[in-house]
Amino acid sequence: MITINEHYLKLQASYLFSDIAKRIAAFQKENPSRSIIKLGIGDVTRALPKASIEAFHRAVDEMAADQSFRGYGPEQGYDFLREAIAENDFRSRGADIAADEIFISDGAKCDTGNIQELFSQDITIAIPDPVYPVYLDTNVMAGRTGDFRDGRYGGLVYLDSTRENNFVPSLPAGQVDLIYLCFPNNPTGSTISLDELKTWVDYARKNKALILFDAAYEAFIQDDSLPKSIYEIEGAREVSIEFRSFSKTAGFTGTRCAFTVVPKECAAFDASGNRQLIHPLWNRRHCTKFNGVSYPVQRAAEAIYSPEGKAQTRELISYYMKNAEMIRLGIDALGFDFVGGENSPYVWIDGKRDSWEFFDLLLNKAGVVCTPGAGFGRCGKGYIRISAFNSHENVAEAMQRISKMLG
Ligand code: MLT
């Protein structure tokens, strides 16, 4: 008899963004003439930078001729892209990262979801609340949690991010082994200072723990004093893995390209307490289960590091940050408490009511889609997240509709 992985039965009904998509589809079916502005899922709306498009075309042409055609590439990614990343994203900021510590992949979602495979079943995991659901759900699937009760899975250490701690969780009181952090944060848009991040690195070093640092939104940081990479902190190489993505940085949500940094010193421990390096293990996993990102996509990603590509990417980010400003100003004028939107494309708003109720209200009365905070965890109850990924016109229109409805 074929039996299933029963841990899947513990999962909450469906993935948050699929759930929202279903509600929108149902609303649209009932109200075919209503215009809907989507500020829910963080999906980019603007075209790829010109430099990327040109590189993409050139690479496709190479694939069209036998002499320049390429078959399987290296699973870890082509050297040209790994070198460009190491130089521009890390070494230029004083973070000592080598090209062969970078693993190119098709998404930070997949990498943050897959990395847990490397660790044993009985580790103690600290997970922020609210949180990007992938970190949590993949550990549920792997059987590292108990059942879901009162909005939380048993067996996890939740790190509350609330107004009281400025949406930056405090260190856990006891010993944990694996820590998920995301800054600029999804969903709250909050940021962490170098000093605050250092306390986490110090904690991990002292407790033989490991930090999984999701920096998918680093490109939105406007304040130069904030860390873009955890490796800007001394000692982080031994205790942290960092995830990055071209999705939000350069409009690659549909094109798919991201990377994970595993420094050579980074280690976990075996049952006898011996240090085991993570780099060869992740490499082994990557080579076994992944066949690399396509050549044209990697060329398109490399192009964002050219002088033109850098300028075009900056322009893209500024465009969305202008939207974030419009959202902040509009929400502020309505008297809501909020965080984010200054170094992040997300604005996290205390709606002073149930977040799904607020979601339905915005959808039904204003035709605006947001993301209900409760979908990100118990601490998200009462909040909604508004995303800056849309056109200026649509964001301005959405804010007008919301003001009219609530004002
Ligand atoms: C979000 O809206 O939180 C993100 O788009 C999800 C993702 O990047 O997978």
CSV table of C-alpha atoms and ligand atoms in Angstrom, one decimal:
chain,number,residue,atom,x,y,z
A,1,MET,CA,0.0,0.0,0.0
A,2,ILE,CA,1.3,3.4,-0.9
A,3,THR,CA,1.3,5.7,2.1
A,4,ILE,CA,1.8,9.4,2.2
A,5,ASN,CA,4.0,11.8,4.1
A,6,GLU,CA,1.5,12.6,6.8
A,7,HIS,CA,3.3,15.8,7.7
A,8,TYR,CA,1.7,17.3,4.6
A,9,LEU,CA,-1.6,16.9,6.4
A,10,LYS,CA,-0.5,19.3,9.1
A,11,LEU,CA,-0.2,22.1,6.5
A,12,GLN,CA,-2.7,24.9,6.5
A,13,ALA,CA,-5.2,24.6,3.7
A,14,SER,CA,-3.3,26.2,0.8
A,15,TYR,CA,-0.3,28.3,0.1
A,16,LEU,CA,-1.2,31.9,1.1
A,17,PHE,CA,-0.7,33.5,-2.4
A,18,SER,CA,-2.7,30.7,-4.1
A,19,ASP,CA,-5.5,31.3,-1.6
A,20,ILE,CA,-5.5,35.0,-2.4
A,21,ALA,CA,-5.4,34.3,-6.1
A,22,LYS,CA,-8.5,32.1,-5.8
A,23,ARG,CA,-10.4,34.9,-3.9
A,24,ILE,CA,-9.5,37.4,-6.6
A,25,ALA,CA,-10.6,35.0,-9.3
A,26,ALA,CA,-13.9,34.5,-7.6
A,27,PHE,CA,-14.5,38.2,-7.1
A,28,GLN,CA,-13.6,38.9,-10.7
A,29,LYS,CA,-16.0,36.2,-11.9
A,30,GLU,CA,-18.8,37.7,-9.9
A,31,ASN,CA,-17.9,41.3,-10.9
A,32,PRO,CA,-16.5,41.1,-14.4
A,33,SER,CA,-16.7,44.8,-15.0
A,34,ARG,CA,-14.9,45.9,-11.8
A,35,SER,CA,-11.3,47.0,-12.2
A,36,ILE,CA,-8.9,45.4,-9.7
A,37,ILE,CA,-5.5,46.8,-8.8
A,38,LYS,CA,-3.2,44.2,-7.4
A,39,LEU,CA,-0.9,45.3,-4.6
A,40,GLY,CA,-0.9,41.8,-3.0
A,41,ILE,CA,1.8,39.3,-4.0
A,42,GLY,CA,5.2,41.0,-4.5
A,43,ASP,CA,5.3,40.4,-8.3
A,44,VAL,CA,7.1,43.0,-10.4
A,45,THR,CA,5.3,44.7,-13.3
A,46,ARG,CA,8.0,46.6,-15.2
A,47,ALA,CA,10.1,45.2,-18.1
A,48,LEU,CA,13.6,43.7,-17.6
A,49,PRO,CA,16.4,46.3,-17.8
A,50,LYS,CA,17.5,47.0,-21.4
A,51,ALA,CA,21.0,45.6,-20.7
A,52,SER,CA,19.5,42.3,-19.6
A,53,ILE,CA,17.2,42.1,-22.6
A,54,GLU,CA,20.1,42.7,-25.0
A,55,ALA,CA,22.3,40.1,-23.3
A,56,PHE,CA,19.3,37.7,-23.4
A,57,HIS,CA,18.9,38.2,-27.1
A,58,ARG,CA,22.7,37.8,-27.7
A,59,ALA,CA,22.7,34.6,-25.7
A,60,VAL,CA,19.7,33.2,-27.6
A,61,ASP,CA,21.5,33.9,-30.9
A,62,GLU,CA,24.5,32.0,-29.5
A,63,MET,CA,22.2,29.0,-28.9
A,64,ALA,CA,21.0,29.2,-32.5
A,65,ALA,CA,24.5,28.4,-34.0
A,66,ASP,CA,26.3,25.1,-33.6
A,67,GLN,CA,29.6,26.8,-32.9
A,68,SER,CA,28.4,28.8,-29.9
A,69,PHE,CA,25.6,26.5,-28.8
A,70,ARG,CA,25.8,25.3,-25.1
A,71,GLY,CA,24.2,22.2,-23.6
A,72,TYR,CA,24.3,21.4,-19.8
A,73,GLY,CA,26.0,24.2,-17.9
A,74,PRO,CA,27.7,23.8,-14.5
A,75,GLU,CA,25.0,23.1,-11.9
A,76,GLN,CA,26.4,25.8,-9.7
A,77,GLY,CA,26.2,28.4,-12.4
A,78,TYR,CA,28.5,29.9,-15.0
A,79,ASP,CA,31.7,31.5,-13.7
A,80,PHE,CA,30.9,34.8,-15.5
A,81,LEU,CA,27.9,35.3,-13.3
A,82,ARG,CA,29.4,34.0,-10.1
A,83,GLU,CA,32.4,36.3,-10.5
A,84,ALA,CA,30.2,39.3,-11.3
A,85,ILE,CA,28.1,38.6,-8.1
A,86,ALA,CA,31.1,38.1,-5.9
A,87,GLU,CA,32.7,41.3,-7.0
A,88,ASN,CA,29.7,43.6,-7.2
A,89,ASP,CA,27.4,42.4,-4.4
A,90,PHE,CA,30.0,41.4,-1.9
A,91,ARG,CA,33.7,42.3,-2.3
A,92,SER,CA,32.8,45.9,-3.3
A,93,ARG,CA,31.1,46.2,0.1
A,94,GLY,CA,33.9,44.7,2.1
A,95,ALA,CA,32.3,41.3,2.4
A,96,ASP,CA,34.8,38.6,1.6
A,97,ILE,CA,32.9,36.2,-0.7
A,98,ALA,CA,34.5,34.1,-3.5
A,99,ALA,CA,32.8,33.2,-6.7
A,100,ASP,CA,32.8,29.5,-5.9
A,101,GLU,CA,30.8,30.1,-2.7
A,102,ILE,CA,27.9,31.3,-4.9
A,103,PHE,CA,25.3,28.8,-6.2
A,104,ILE,CA,23.1,30.1,-8.9
A,105,SER,CA,19.5,28.8,-8.8
A,106,ASP,CA,16.1,29.4,-10.2
A,107,GLY,CA,14.7,31.1,-7.1
A,108,ALA,CA,15.2,32.1,-3.5
A,109,LYS,CA,11.9,30.5,-2.7
A,110,CYS,CA,13.3,27.1,-3.8
A,111,ASP,CA,16.6,27.6,-2.0
A,112,THR,CA,15.1,28.8,1.2
A,113,GLY,CA,12.7,25.9,1.0
A,114,ASN,CA,15.3,23.2,0.1
A,115,ILE,CA,18.1,24.1,2.4
A,116,GLN,CA,16.5,22.5,5.4
A,117,GLU,CA,17.1,19.1,3.9
A,118,LEU,CA,20.7,19.4,5.0
A,119,PHE,CA,19.9,19.4,8.7
A,120,SER,CA,18.8,16.7,11.1
A,121,GLN,CA,15.2,16.2,12.2
A,122,ASP,CA,15.6,17.0,15.8
A,123,ILE,CA,17.1,20.5,15.6
A,124,THR,CA,15.4,23.4,17.3
A,125,ILE,CA,14.3,26.0,14.8
A,126,ALA,CA,13.7,29.7,15.4
A,127,ILE,CA,11.3,31.2,13.0
A,128,PRO,CA,10.1,34.8,12.9
A,129,ASP,CA,6.4,35.6,13.2
A,130,PRO,CA,5.1,37.1,10.9
A,131,VAL,CA,7.2,35.2,8.3
A,132,TYR,CA,7.5,34.4,4.6
A,133,PRO,CA,5.4,31.1,4.7
A,134,VAL,CA,8.0,29.0,2.7
A,135,TYR,CA,10.4,28.7,5.7
A,136,LEU,CA,7.7,27.4,7.9
A,137,ASP,CA,5.9,25.2,5.5
A,138,THR,CA,9.0,23.4,4.3
A,139,ASN,CA,9.9,22.5,7.8
A,140,VAL,CA,6.3,21.2,8.4
A,141,MET,CA,6.6,19.1,5.3
A,142,ALA,CA,9.9,17.7,6.5
A,143,GLY,CA,8.3,16.7,9.8
A,144,ARG,CA,10.2,19.0,12.1
A,145,THR,CA,7.0,20.4,13.8
A,146,GLY,CA,4.1,19.3,15.8
A,147,ASP,CA,0.5,20.0,14.9
A,148,PHE,CA,-1.0,23.4,14.2
A,149,ARG,CA,-2.9,24.8,17.2
A,150,ASP,CA,-3.9,28.4,18.0
A,151,GLY,CA,-2.2,29.7,14.9
A,152,ARG,CA,1.1,28.0,15.6
A,153,TYR,CA,2.9,24.7,14.9
A,154,GLY,CA,4.2,22.8,17.9
A,155,GLY,CA,7.9,22.3,18.4
A,156,LEU,CA,9.1,25.6,16.9
A,157,VAL,CA,10.5,28.7,18.6
A,158,TYR,CA,8.6,31.7,17.3
A,159,LEU,CA,10.4,35.0,17.2
A,160,ASP,CA,7.7,37.7,17.6
A,161,SER,CA,8.1,40.8,15.4
A,162,THR,CA,5.8,43.4,16.8
A,163,ARG,CA,5.5,47.1,17.2
A,164,GLU,CA,7.0,46.7,20.6
A,165,ASN,CA,10.4,45.5,19.2
A,166,ASN,CA,10.1,47.6,16.1
A,167,PHE,CA,9.5,44.5,14.1
A,168,VAL,CA,13.0,43.2,14.7
A,169,PRO,CA,12.8,40.0,16.9
A,170,SER,CA,14.8,39.7,20.1
A,171,LEU,CA,17.3,36.8,20.5
A,172,PRO,CA,15.7,33.6,21.7
A,173,ALA,CA,15.8,33.1,25.5
A,174,GLY,CA,17.3,29.6,25.2
A,175,GLN,CA,19.3,27.5,22.7
A,176,VAL,CA,18.2,27.2,19.1
A,177,ASP,CA,20.0,25.6,16.3
A,178,LEU,CA,18.7,27.0,13.0
A,179,ILE,CA,17.5,30.6,12.7
A,180,TYR,CA,15.6,32.2,9.8
A,181,LEU,CA,16.1,35.9,9.4
A,182,CYS,CA,14.9,38.1,6.5
A,183,PHE,CA,15.9,41.8,6.1
A,184,PRO,CA,14.6,44.0,4.7
A,185,ASN,CA,11.8,42.0,6.0
A,186,ASN,CA,9.0,40.3,4.1
A,187,PRO,CA,6.3,40.9,5.1
A,188,THR,CA,6.8,43.9,7.4
A,189,GLY,CA,9.4,45.9,5.4
A,190,SER,CA,11.3,46.5,8.6
A,191,THR,CA,15.1,46.7,8.5
A,192,ILE,CA,17.9,45.6,10.9
A,193,SER,CA,20.9,47.6,11.8
A,194,LEU,CA,24.5,46.3,11.7
A,195,ASP,CA,24.7,46.2,15.5
A,196,GLU,CA,21.4,44.3,15.8
A,197,LEU,CA,22.5,41.8,13.1
A,198,LYS,CA,25.8,41.4,14.9
A,199,THR,CA,24.0,40.2,18.0
A,200,TRP,CA,22.5,37.4,15.9
A,201,VAL,CA,25.9,36.4,14.5
A,202,ASP,CA,27.4,36.5,18.0
A,203,TYR,CA,24.5,34.3,19.3
A,204,ALA,CA,25.0,31.8,16.4
A,205,ARG,CA,28.7,31.6,17.1
A,206,LYS,CA,28.2,31.2,20.8
A,207,ASN,CA,25.5,28.5,20.5
A,208,LYS,CA,26.8,26.6,17.5
A,209,ALA,CA,23.7,27.7,15.6
A,210,LEU,CA,23.3,28.6,11.9
A,211,ILE,CA,21.6,31.6,10.4
A,212,LEU,CA,19.7,31.4,7.2
A,213,PHE,CA,19.7,35.1,6.0
A,214,ASP,CA,17.2,36.0,3.3
A,215,ALA,CA,18.4,39.2,1.7
A,216,ALA,CA,16.1,39.0,-1.4
A,217,TYR,CA,15.1,42.7,-0.9
A,218,GLU,CA,18.5,44.2,-0.2
A,219,ALA,CA,18.4,46.2,-3.4
A,220,PHE,CA,15.6,48.4,-1.9
A,221,ILE,CA,17.8,49.6,1.0
A,222,GLN,CA,18.1,53.4,0.7
A,223,ASP,CA,19.9,54.0,4.0
A,224,ASP,CA,23.6,53.4,3.5
A,225,SER,CA,24.2,52.6,7.1
A,226,LEU,CA,22.1,49.4,6.9
A,227,PRO,CA,23.7,46.0,6.1
A,228,LYS,CA,22.9,44.6,2.7
A,229,SER,CA,24.7,41.3,3.4
A,230,ILE,CA,25.2,39.4,6.6
A,231,TYR,CA,28.8,38.9,5.6
A,232,GLU,CA,29.4,42.6,6.3
A,233,ILE,CA,29.6,41.4,9.9
A,234,GLU,CA,32.8,39.8,11.2
A,235,GLY,CA,32.5,36.1,11.9
A,236,ALA,CA,29.3,35.7,9.8
A,237,ARG,CA,31.0,33.4,7.3
A,238,GLU,CA,31.2,30.5,9.8
A,239,VAL,CA,27.6,30.7,10.8
A,240,SER,CA,25.5,32.1,8.0
A,241,ILE,CA,24.0,31.2,4.6
A,242,GLU,CA,22.6,34.0,2.6
A,243,PHE,CA,19.9,34.0,-0.1
A,244,ARG,CA,19.6,36.5,-2.8
A,245,SER,CA,17.4,36.9,-5.9
A,246,PHE,CA,17.2,38.8,-9.1
A,247,SER,CA,13.4,38.7,-9.0
A,248,LYS,CA,12.7,41.9,-7.2
A,249,THR,CA,16.1,43.5,-7.9
A,250,ALA,CA,15.9,43.4,-11.6
A,251,GLY,CA,12.4,42.2,-12.5
A,252,PHE,CA,13.2,38.5,-12.9
A,253,THR,CA,10.1,37.0,-11.2
A,254,GLY,CA,9.1,35.4,-14.5
A,255,THR,CA,12.6,34.9,-15.8
A,256,ARG,CA,13.9,33.0,-12.7
A,257,CYS,CA,17.4,33.6,-11.4
A,258,ALA,CA,18.7,33.8,-7.8
A,259,PHE,CA,21.6,32.6,-5.8
A,260,THR,CA,22.7,31.2,-2.4
A,261,VAL,CA,26.0,32.0,-0.7
A,262,VAL,CA,27.5,29.2,1.3
A,263,PRO,CA,31.0,30.2,2.6
A,264,LYS,CA,33.6,27.5,2.8
A,265,GLU,CA,33.9,27.8,6.6
A,266,CYS,CA,30.2,27.6,7.3
A,267,ALA,CA,29.6,24.4,9.2
A,268,ALA,CA,27.0,22.3,11.1
A,269,PHE,CA,27.8,19.4,13.4
A,270,ASP,CA,27.4,15.6,13.2
A,271,ALA,CA,25.9,13.4,15.9
A,272,SER,CA,29.4,13.1,17.4
A,273,GLY,CA,29.9,16.8,17.6
A,274,ASN,CA,32.3,17.0,14.7
A,275,ARG,CA,32.2,20.1,12.4
A,276,GLN,CA,30.8,19.2,8.9
A,277,LEU,CA,31.2,21.8,6.2
A,278,ILE,CA,28.0,22.8,4.6
A,279,HIS,CA,29.5,23.9,1.2
A,280,PRO,CA,30.2,20.3,-0.1
A,281,LEU,CA,26.8,19.1,1.2
A,282,TRP,CA,24.9,21.9,-0.6
A,283,ASN,CA,27.0,21.3,-3.7
A,284,ARG,CA,26.1,17.6,-3.6
A,285,ARG,CA,22.5,18.4,-3.2
A,286,HIS,CA,22.6,21.0,-6.0
A,287,CYS,CA,24.3,18.6,-8.4
A,288,THR,CA,22.0,15.8,-7.6
A,289,LYS,CA,18.7,17.6,-7.8
A,290,PHE,CA,19.3,20.7,-10.0
A,291,ASN,CA,20.6,21.1,-13.5
A,292,GLY,CA,21.4,24.8,-13.5
A,293,VAL,CA,19.7,27.9,-14.7
A,294,SER,CA,19.6,28.4,-18.5
A,295,TYR,CA,22.5,30.1,-20.2
A,296,PRO,CA,20.5,33.0,-21.7
A,297,VAL,CA,19.0,33.7,-18.2
A,298,GLN,CA,22.4,33.8,-16.6
A,299,ARG,CA,23.7,36.1,-19.3
A,300,ALA,CA,20.7,38.4,-18.7
A,301,ALA,CA,21.4,38.4,-14.9
A,302,GLU,CA,25.1,39.1,-15.5
A,303,ALA,CA,24.2,42.2,-17.6
A,304,ILE,CA,22.7,43.9,-14.5
A,305,TYR,CA,26.3,44.3,-13.3
A,306,SER,CA,27.4,46.3,-16.4
A,307,PRO,CA,27.5,50.1,-16.0
A,308,GLU,CA,24.3,50.4,-18.0
A,309,GLY,CA,22.7,47.5,-16.2
A,310,LYS,CA,23.5,49.0,-12.8
A,311,ALA,CA,22.0,52.4,-13.8
A,312,GLN,CA,18.9,50.7,-15.2
A,313,THR,CA,18.4,48.5,-12.2
A,314,ARG,CA,18.8,51.6,-9.9
A,315,GLU,CA,16.1,53.3,-12.0
A,316,LEU,CA,13.8,50.3,-11.6
A,317,ILE,CA,14.2,50.2,-7.9
A,318,SER,CA,13.6,54.0,-7.6
A,319,TYR,CA,10.4,53.6,-9.6
A,320,TYR,CA,9.0,51.1,-7.1
A,321,MET,CA,10.3,53.1,-4.2
A,322,LYS,CA,8.3,56.1,-5.4
A,323,ASN,CA,5.3,53.9,-5.2
A,324,ALA,CA,6.2,52.8,-1.7
A,325,GLU,CA,6.4,56.5,-0.8
A,326,MET,CA,2.9,57.1,-2.3
A,327,ILE,CA,1.6,54.2,-0.2
A,328,ARG,CA,3.2,55.5,3.0
A,329,LEU,CA,1.9,59.0,2.5
A,330,GLY,CA,-1.6,57.8,1.7
A,331,ILE,CA,-1.7,55.5,4.7
A,332,ASP,CA,-0.2,58.0,7.0
A,333,ALA,CA,-2.8,60.6,6.0
A,334,LEU,CA,-5.5,58.1,6.9
A,335,GLY,CA,-4.1,57.9,10.4
A,336,PHE,CA,-2.9,54.2,10.3
A,337,ASP,CA,0.2,53.1,12.1
A,338,PHE,CA,2.6,51.4,9.7
A,339,VAL,CA,6.2,50.3,9.1
A,340,GLY,CA,8.2,49.7,6.0
A,341,GLY,CA,8.2,51.3,2.6
A,342,GLU,CA,11.4,53.3,3.3
A,343,ASN,CA,14.0,50.6,2.5
A,344,SER,CA,11.6,48.0,1.3
A,345,PRO,CA,8.8,47.6,-1.3
A,346,TYR,CA,6.4,46.5,1.4
A,347,VAL,CA,4.3,48.6,3.8
A,348,TRP,CA,2.9,46.8,6.8
A,349,ILE,CA,-0.2,48.5,8.2
A,350,ASP,CA,-2.0,48.0,11.4
A,351,GLY,CA,-5.6,47.9,10.1
A,352,LYS,CA,-7.1,47.9,13.6
A,353,ARG,CA,-9.4,45.1,12.5
A,354,ASP,CA,-9.2,41.5,11.4
A,355,SER,CA,-6.8,41.3,8.4
A,356,TRP,CA,-8.9,39.0,6.2
A,357,GLU,CA,-11.9,41.3,6.9
A,358,PHE,CA,-9.7,44.3,5.8
A,359,PHE,CA,-8.6,42.3,2.7
A,360,ASP,CA,-12.2,41.7,1.8
A,361,LEU,CA,-13.2,45.3,2.4
A,362,LEU,CA,-10.4,46.6,0.2
A,363,LEU,CA,-11.2,44.1,-2.5
A,364,ASN,CA,-15.0,44.5,-2.5
A,365,LYS,CA,-15.3,48.3,-1.9
A,366,ALA,CA,-12.1,49.6,-3.5
A,367,GLY,CA,-11.1,46.9,-5.9
A,368,VAL,CA,-7.6,46.8,-4.4
A,369,VAL,CA,-5.8,43.6,-3.5
A,370,CYS,CA,-3.5,43.6,-0.5
A,371,THR,CA,-2.1,40.7,1.5
A,372,PRO,CA,-3.7,39.9,4.8
A,373,GLY,CA,-1.1,39.9,7.6
A,374,ALA,CA,-2.7,36.9,9.3
A,375,GLY,CA,-1.5,34.8,6.4
A,376,PHE,CA,2.1,35.4,7.6
A,377,GLY,CA,1.5,34.2,11.2
A,378,ARG,CA,-0.2,35.0,14.4
A,379,CYS,CA,1.7,38.3,15.0
A,380,GLY,CA,0.3,39.4,11.6
A,381,LYS,CA,-3.2,39.4,12.8
A,382,GLY,CA,-4.8,42.8,12.4
A,383,TYR,CA,-2.2,43.9,9.8
A,384,ILE,CA,-2.3,44.0,6.0
A,385,ARG,CA,0.7,44.3,3.7
A,386,ILE,CA,0.6,46.6,0.6
A,387,SER,CA,3.2,46.0,-2.1
A,388,ALA,CA,4.8,48.7,-4.2
A,389,PHE,CA,5.0,46.5,-7.3
A,390,ASN,CA,2.7,48.1,-9.8
A,391,SER,CA,2.7,51.2,-12.1
A,392,HIS,CA,2.7,54.8,-10.6
A,393,GLU,CA,-0.8,55.3,-12.1
A,394,ASN,CA,-2.2,52.2,-10.5
A,395,VAL,CA,-0.7,52.9,-7.1
A,396,ALA,CA,-2.0,56.5,-7.2
A,397,GLU,CA,-5.4,55.2,-8.2
A,398,ALA,CA,-5.4,52.5,-5.5
A,399,MET,CA,-4.5,55.0,-2.8
A,400,GLN,CA,-7.2,57.4,-4.0
A,401,ARG,CA,-9.8,54.6,-3.9
A,402,ILE,CA,-8.7,53.5,-0.4
A,403,SER,CA,-8.8,57.1,0.9
A,404,LYS,CA,-12.2,57.6,-0.6
A,405,MET,CA,-13.5,54.5,1.0
A,406,LEU,CA,-12.0,55.0,4.4
A,407,GLY,CA,-11.5,58.8,4.6
B,1,MLT,C1,5.6,37.9,-1.6
B,1,MLT,O1,4.7,38.5,-2.1
B,1,MLT,O2,5.8,37.7,-0.4
B,1,MLT,C2,6.6,37.3,-2.6
B,1,MLT,O3,6.3,37.7,-3.9
B,1,MLT,C3,6.6,35.9,-2.5
B,1,MLT,C4,7.8,35.4,-3.2
B,1,MLT,O4,8.8,36.1,-3.6
B,1,MLT,O5,7.8,34.1,-3.4
